Every structure is written in C-alpha cells, then in structure tokens.
Short mmCIF file of C-alpha atoms in Angstrom, two decimals:
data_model
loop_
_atom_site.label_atom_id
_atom_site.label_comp_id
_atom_site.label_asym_id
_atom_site.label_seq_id
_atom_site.Cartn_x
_atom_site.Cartn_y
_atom_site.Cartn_z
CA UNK E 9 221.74 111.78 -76.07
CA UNK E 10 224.41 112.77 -77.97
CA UNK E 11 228.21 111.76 -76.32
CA UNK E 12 229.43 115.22 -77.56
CA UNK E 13 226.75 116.49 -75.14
CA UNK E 14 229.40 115.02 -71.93
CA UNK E 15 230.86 118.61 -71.93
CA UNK E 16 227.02 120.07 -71.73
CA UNK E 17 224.59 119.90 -68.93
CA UNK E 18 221.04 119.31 -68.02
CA UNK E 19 218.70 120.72 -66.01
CA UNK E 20 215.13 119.43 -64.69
CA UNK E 21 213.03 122.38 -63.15
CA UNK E 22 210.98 120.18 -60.43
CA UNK E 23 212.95 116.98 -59.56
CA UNK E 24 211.46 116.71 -55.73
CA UNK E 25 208.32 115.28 -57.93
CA UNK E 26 208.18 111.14 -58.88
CA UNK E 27 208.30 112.18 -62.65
CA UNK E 28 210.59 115.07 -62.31
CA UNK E 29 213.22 113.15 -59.99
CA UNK E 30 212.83 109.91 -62.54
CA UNK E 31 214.30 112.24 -65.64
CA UNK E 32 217.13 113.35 -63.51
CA UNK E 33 217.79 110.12 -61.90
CA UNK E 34 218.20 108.74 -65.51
CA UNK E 35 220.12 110.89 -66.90
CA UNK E 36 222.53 111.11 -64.69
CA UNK E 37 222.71 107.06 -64.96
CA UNK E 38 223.20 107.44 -68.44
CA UNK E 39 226.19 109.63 -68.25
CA UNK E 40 225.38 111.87 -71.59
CA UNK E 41 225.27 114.93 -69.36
CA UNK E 42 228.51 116.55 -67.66
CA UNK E 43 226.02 117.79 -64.81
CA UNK E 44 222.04 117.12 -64.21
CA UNK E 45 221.46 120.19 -62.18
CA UNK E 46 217.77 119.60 -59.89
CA UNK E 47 215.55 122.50 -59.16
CA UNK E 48 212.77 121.66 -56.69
CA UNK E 49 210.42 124.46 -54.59
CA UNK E 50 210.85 122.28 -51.87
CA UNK E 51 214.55 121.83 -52.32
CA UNK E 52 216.18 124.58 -49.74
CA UNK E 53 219.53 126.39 -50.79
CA UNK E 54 221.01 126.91 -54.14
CA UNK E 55 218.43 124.41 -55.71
CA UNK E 56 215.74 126.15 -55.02
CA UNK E 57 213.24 127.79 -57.41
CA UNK E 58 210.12 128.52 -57.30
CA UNK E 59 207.63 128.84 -60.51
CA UNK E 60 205.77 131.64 -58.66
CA UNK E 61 208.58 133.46 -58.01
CA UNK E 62 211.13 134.65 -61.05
CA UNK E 63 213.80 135.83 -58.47
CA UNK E 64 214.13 131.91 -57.47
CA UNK E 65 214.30 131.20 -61.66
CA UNK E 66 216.85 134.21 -61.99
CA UNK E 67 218.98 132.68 -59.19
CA UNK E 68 218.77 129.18 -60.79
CA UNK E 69 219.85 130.39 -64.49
CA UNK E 70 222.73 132.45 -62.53
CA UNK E 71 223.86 129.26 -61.27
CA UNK E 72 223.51 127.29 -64.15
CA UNK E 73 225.03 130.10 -65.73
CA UNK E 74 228.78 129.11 -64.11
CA UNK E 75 228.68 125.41 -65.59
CA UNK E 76 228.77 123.85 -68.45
CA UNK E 77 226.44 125.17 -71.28
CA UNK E 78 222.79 123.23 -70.52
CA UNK E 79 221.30 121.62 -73.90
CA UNK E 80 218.54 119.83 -72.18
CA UNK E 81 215.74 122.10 -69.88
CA UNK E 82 212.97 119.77 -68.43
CA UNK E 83 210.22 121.01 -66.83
CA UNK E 84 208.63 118.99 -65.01
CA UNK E 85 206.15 120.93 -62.93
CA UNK E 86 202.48 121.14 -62.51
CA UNK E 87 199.20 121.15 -60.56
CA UNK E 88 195.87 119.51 -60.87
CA UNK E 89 194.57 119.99 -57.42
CA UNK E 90 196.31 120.08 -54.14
CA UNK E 91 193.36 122.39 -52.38
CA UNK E 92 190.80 122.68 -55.25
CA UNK E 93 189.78 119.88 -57.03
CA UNK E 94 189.27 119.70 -61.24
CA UNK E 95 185.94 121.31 -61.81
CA UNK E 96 183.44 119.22 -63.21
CA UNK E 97 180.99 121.56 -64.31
CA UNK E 98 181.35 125.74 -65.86
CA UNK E 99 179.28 126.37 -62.44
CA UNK E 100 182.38 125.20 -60.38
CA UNK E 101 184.77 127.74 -62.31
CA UNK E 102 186.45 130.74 -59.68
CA UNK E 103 188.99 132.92 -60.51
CA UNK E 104 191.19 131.79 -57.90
CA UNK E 105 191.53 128.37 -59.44
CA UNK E 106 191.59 129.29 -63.02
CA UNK E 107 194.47 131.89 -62.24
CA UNK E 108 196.51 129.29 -59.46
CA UNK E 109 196.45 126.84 -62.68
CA UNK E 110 197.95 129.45 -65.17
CA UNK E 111 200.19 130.45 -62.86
CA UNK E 112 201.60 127.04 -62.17
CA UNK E 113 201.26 124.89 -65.65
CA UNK E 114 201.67 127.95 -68.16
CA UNK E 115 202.98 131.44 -66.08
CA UNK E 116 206.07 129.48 -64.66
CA UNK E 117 207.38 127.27 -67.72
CA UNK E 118 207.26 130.25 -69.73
CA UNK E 119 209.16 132.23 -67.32
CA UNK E 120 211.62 128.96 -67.24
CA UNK E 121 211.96 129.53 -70.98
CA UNK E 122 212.52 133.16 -70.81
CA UNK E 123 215.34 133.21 -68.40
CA UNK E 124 217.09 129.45 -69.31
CA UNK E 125 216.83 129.69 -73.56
CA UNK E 126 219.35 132.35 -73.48
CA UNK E 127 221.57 130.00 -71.76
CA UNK E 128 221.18 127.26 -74.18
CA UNK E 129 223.47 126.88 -77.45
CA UNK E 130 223.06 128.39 -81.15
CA UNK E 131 224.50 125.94 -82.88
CA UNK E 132 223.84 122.16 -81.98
CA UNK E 133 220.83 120.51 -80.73
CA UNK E 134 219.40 121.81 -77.84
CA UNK E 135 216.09 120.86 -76.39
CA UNK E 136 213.39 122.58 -74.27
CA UNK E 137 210.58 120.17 -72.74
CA UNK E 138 207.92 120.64 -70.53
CA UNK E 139 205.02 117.98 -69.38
CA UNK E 140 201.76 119.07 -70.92
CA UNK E 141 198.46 117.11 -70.84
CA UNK E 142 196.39 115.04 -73.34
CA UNK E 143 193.42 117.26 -71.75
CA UNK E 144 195.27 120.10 -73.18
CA UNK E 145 194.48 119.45 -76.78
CA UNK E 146 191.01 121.56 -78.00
CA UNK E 147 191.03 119.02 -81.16
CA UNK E 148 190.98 116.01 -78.78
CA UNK E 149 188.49 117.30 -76.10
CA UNK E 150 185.35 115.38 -75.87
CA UNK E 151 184.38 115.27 -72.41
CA UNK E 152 184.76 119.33 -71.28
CA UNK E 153 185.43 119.27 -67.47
CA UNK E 154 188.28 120.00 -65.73
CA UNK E 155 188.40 124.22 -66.99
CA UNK E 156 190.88 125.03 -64.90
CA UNK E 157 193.84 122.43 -65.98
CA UNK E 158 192.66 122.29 -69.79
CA UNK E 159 193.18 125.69 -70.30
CA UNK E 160 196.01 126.11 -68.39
CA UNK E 161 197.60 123.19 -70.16
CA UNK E 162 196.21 124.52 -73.37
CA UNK E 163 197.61 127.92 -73.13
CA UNK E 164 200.99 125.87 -72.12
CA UNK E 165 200.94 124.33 -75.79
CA UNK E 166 200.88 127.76 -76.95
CA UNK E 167 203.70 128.94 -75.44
CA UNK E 168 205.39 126.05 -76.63
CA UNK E 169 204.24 126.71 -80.02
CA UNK E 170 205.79 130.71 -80.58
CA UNK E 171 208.71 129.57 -78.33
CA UNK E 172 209.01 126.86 -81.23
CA UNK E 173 208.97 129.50 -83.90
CA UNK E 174 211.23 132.27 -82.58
CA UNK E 175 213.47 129.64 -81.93
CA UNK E 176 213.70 128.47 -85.30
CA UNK E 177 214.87 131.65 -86.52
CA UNK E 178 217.90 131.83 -83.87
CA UNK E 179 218.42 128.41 -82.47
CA UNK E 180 217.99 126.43 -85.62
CA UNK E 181 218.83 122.75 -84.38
CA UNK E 182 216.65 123.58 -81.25
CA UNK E 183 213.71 121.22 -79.92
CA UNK E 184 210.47 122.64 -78.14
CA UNK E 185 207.96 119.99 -77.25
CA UNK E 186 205.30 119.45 -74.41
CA UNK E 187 204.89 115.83 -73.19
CA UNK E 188 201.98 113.74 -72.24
CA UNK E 189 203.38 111.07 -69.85
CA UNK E 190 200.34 109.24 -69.66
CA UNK E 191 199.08 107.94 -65.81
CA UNK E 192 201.60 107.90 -63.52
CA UNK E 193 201.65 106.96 -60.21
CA UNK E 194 202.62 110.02 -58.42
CA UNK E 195 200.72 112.65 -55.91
CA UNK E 196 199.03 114.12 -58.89
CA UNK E 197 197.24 111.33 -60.59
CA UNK E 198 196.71 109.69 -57.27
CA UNK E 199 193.04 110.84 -56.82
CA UNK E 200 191.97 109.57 -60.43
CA UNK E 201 193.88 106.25 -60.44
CA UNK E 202 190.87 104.55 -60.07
CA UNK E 203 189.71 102.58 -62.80
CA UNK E 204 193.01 102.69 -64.68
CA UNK E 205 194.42 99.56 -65.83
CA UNK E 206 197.30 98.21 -64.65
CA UNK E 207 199.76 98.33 -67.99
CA UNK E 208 198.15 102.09 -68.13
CA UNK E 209 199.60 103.20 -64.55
CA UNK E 210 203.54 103.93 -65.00
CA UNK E 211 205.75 103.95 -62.29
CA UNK E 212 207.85 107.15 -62.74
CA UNK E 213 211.12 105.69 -63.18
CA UNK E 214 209.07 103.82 -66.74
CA UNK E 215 207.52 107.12 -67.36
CA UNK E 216 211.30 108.72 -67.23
CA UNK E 217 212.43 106.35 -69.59
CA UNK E 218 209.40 106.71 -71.92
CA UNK E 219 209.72 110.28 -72.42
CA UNK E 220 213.74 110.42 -72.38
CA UNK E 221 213.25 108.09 -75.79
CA UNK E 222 210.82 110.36 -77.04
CA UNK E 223 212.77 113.30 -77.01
CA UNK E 224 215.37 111.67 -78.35
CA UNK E 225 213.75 110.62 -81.41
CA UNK E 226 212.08 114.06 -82.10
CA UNK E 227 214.17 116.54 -84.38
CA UNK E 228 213.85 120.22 -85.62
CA UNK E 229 211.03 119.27 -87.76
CA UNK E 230 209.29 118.18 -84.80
CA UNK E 231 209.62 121.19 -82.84
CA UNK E 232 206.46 123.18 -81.33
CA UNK E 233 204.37 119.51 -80.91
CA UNK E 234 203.12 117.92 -77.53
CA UNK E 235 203.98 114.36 -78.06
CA UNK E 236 202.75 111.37 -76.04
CA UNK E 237 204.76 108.62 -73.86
CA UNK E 238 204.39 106.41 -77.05
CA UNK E 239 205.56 108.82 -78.88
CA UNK E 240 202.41 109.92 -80.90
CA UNK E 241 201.65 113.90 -81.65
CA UNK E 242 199.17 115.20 -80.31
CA UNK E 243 196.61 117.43 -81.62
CA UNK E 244 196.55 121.24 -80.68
#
C-alpha cells in the first residue's frame, strides 16, 4: 500500500473468520493503514454488523464515518454450508438455500458497497474487494453442482462488474475486484479438504498475504475482474 495511505484507513467486513482476521491482522502489521477497523456478526458492540441486516452496515459506515477516510473495503464474508450442504444435483435445489446463499455471498456485499463507497475518496486510489469463487465463473464451469453457491457467487461477480463501471465514471483511480483465495483451511473449506494437496491448502495468514499482493498489483484497468491467489483473472 501506498505510505500516503498512513492518514487513510481500512476496513475488513468479517474479520472473526480465518481469512477475514488474516487481512486485518496484516495490515495492521504492515502499518500502511492509520486504522484497520474489524466488522464481525459475531463481534458484539460497535463492531458489529451483520450482512442480513443493513441497520448493523448503516451503524458500521456511521462509525467509520468519524475516522480517517477508508481507501481499502474487504469483504470477507460468505457461506457454503453451515446447515445445508452444496447441492449436488438440480433435484436437491430449495428455495430456502438458493435465497440464504444470495443473501449472504451477493445481497450483503452489495449492501457493503452501497453504504461504504460513498465513504471512500474521489481522487486517489481506493479499492473495493470482496472474496468470490472460482465456481463462480459460467466460462470456467465444467462440473455443474453446487447451484446454490455458483450462482450466488456468480451474481456476486456481477455486482462487482456495474459497481466497476459506475465507479469509473466518479471514482476514477478506484479498484473493484472479487478474489479467489484458493483452499484454505478455515470452517468453510473444512468439509471438502479431502483430497487436496498439501501446497494447495493455505493457511489463512498465506492466503492474507496472497491476496494483499494481488490487490496491490491490480490498477484501474483491472477494475470489475475476479482475480485468483496467483494472481490470474478469472473468467466471467
């Protein structure tokens, strides 16, 4: 990051998670930020906030809101199963899953974006980020499976996408991108570790790192892509 950005602050929207409390852990080791503020929905008190509930994100950006001007917003949030497992077949579809999913991995980042963006600066590099999928990508799907999180994750990239646009018009030097992070070993992936390999399962303090040098290579040109730990676009 920039050392201009000192005077700026970050914020990481789910840092109870491993991945999510890896990004703020390192950047607040690496000093770039005046303040890493940490929103978890398991967090009580002023760091709460809740995806499913926009009061919780209004209260955040109000608090935000007193500090210093934030030119990162990480989201870190999502869910794969945690009561219904990934469907393997069309036959295992409900409506309950399909809409807990949007609500979760698309719903609540773009609420994030709605209330935070207006927060974040006009005219120096500012970056929006929020952990996407691999599955997400309809170019890169061969296997099907999994409705629920694909499309959720899919629609996600969307967002991303006209958030990417509209923000070129008004926020010129601003970043959108999704992130893959790849495996990592955290409550998530924990039911479909099996079978990875070894150098393929990242602890989340690697995974951090990964995607903290990703985002820091990326510039306006890049903006609107989802953009693996390695640093490779992804298809839409």
């Amino acid at each position: 990051m920039d050392p201009s950005d000192r005077k700026t602050s970050a914020v990481v929207i789910g840092a109870s998670g491993g991945i999510g409390g890896a990004v703020a852990d390192a950047l607040e080791a690496g000093g770039a930020f005046g303040v890493v503020h940490r929103f978890a929905r398991s967090t009580p008190g002023e760091a709460h906030i809740d995806l499913e509930d926009e009061g919780s994100i209004a209260a955040a950006v109000a608090r935000v809101a007193q500090g210093p001007v934030p030119t990162l917003v990480f989201v870190a949030t999502g869910v794969l199963h945690h009561g219904q497992e990934p469907e393997r077949s069309y036959k295992a579809m409900t409506a309950e899953h399909l809409l807990r999913d949007y609500r979760v991995n698309t719903v609540g980042p773009a609420l994030i974006a709605r209330h935070f963006v207006p927060l974040m600066p006009r005219d120096r590099r500012a970056v929006f980020a929020a952990l996407s999928a691999r599955v997400g990508s309809i170019g890169d799907n061969r296997l099907g499976g999994w409705h629920s999180y694909r499309a959720s994750k899919a629609a996600l990239n969307m967002i991303l996408t006209n958030l990417a646009i509209e923000l070129g018009r008004s926020h010129p030097q601003a970043i959108v991108a999704g992130l893959h992070p790849g495996t990592v070993d955290t409550g998530l992936s924990a039911p479909f570790q099996r079978g990875v390999r070894p150098e393929k399962l990242f602890t989340p303090a690697a995974s951090a790192a990964r995607l903290l040098k990703v985002l820091d290579g990326l510039t306006p040109a890049d903006t609107g892509g989802v953009f693996a730990w390695d640093g490779m676009r992804i298809p839409a």
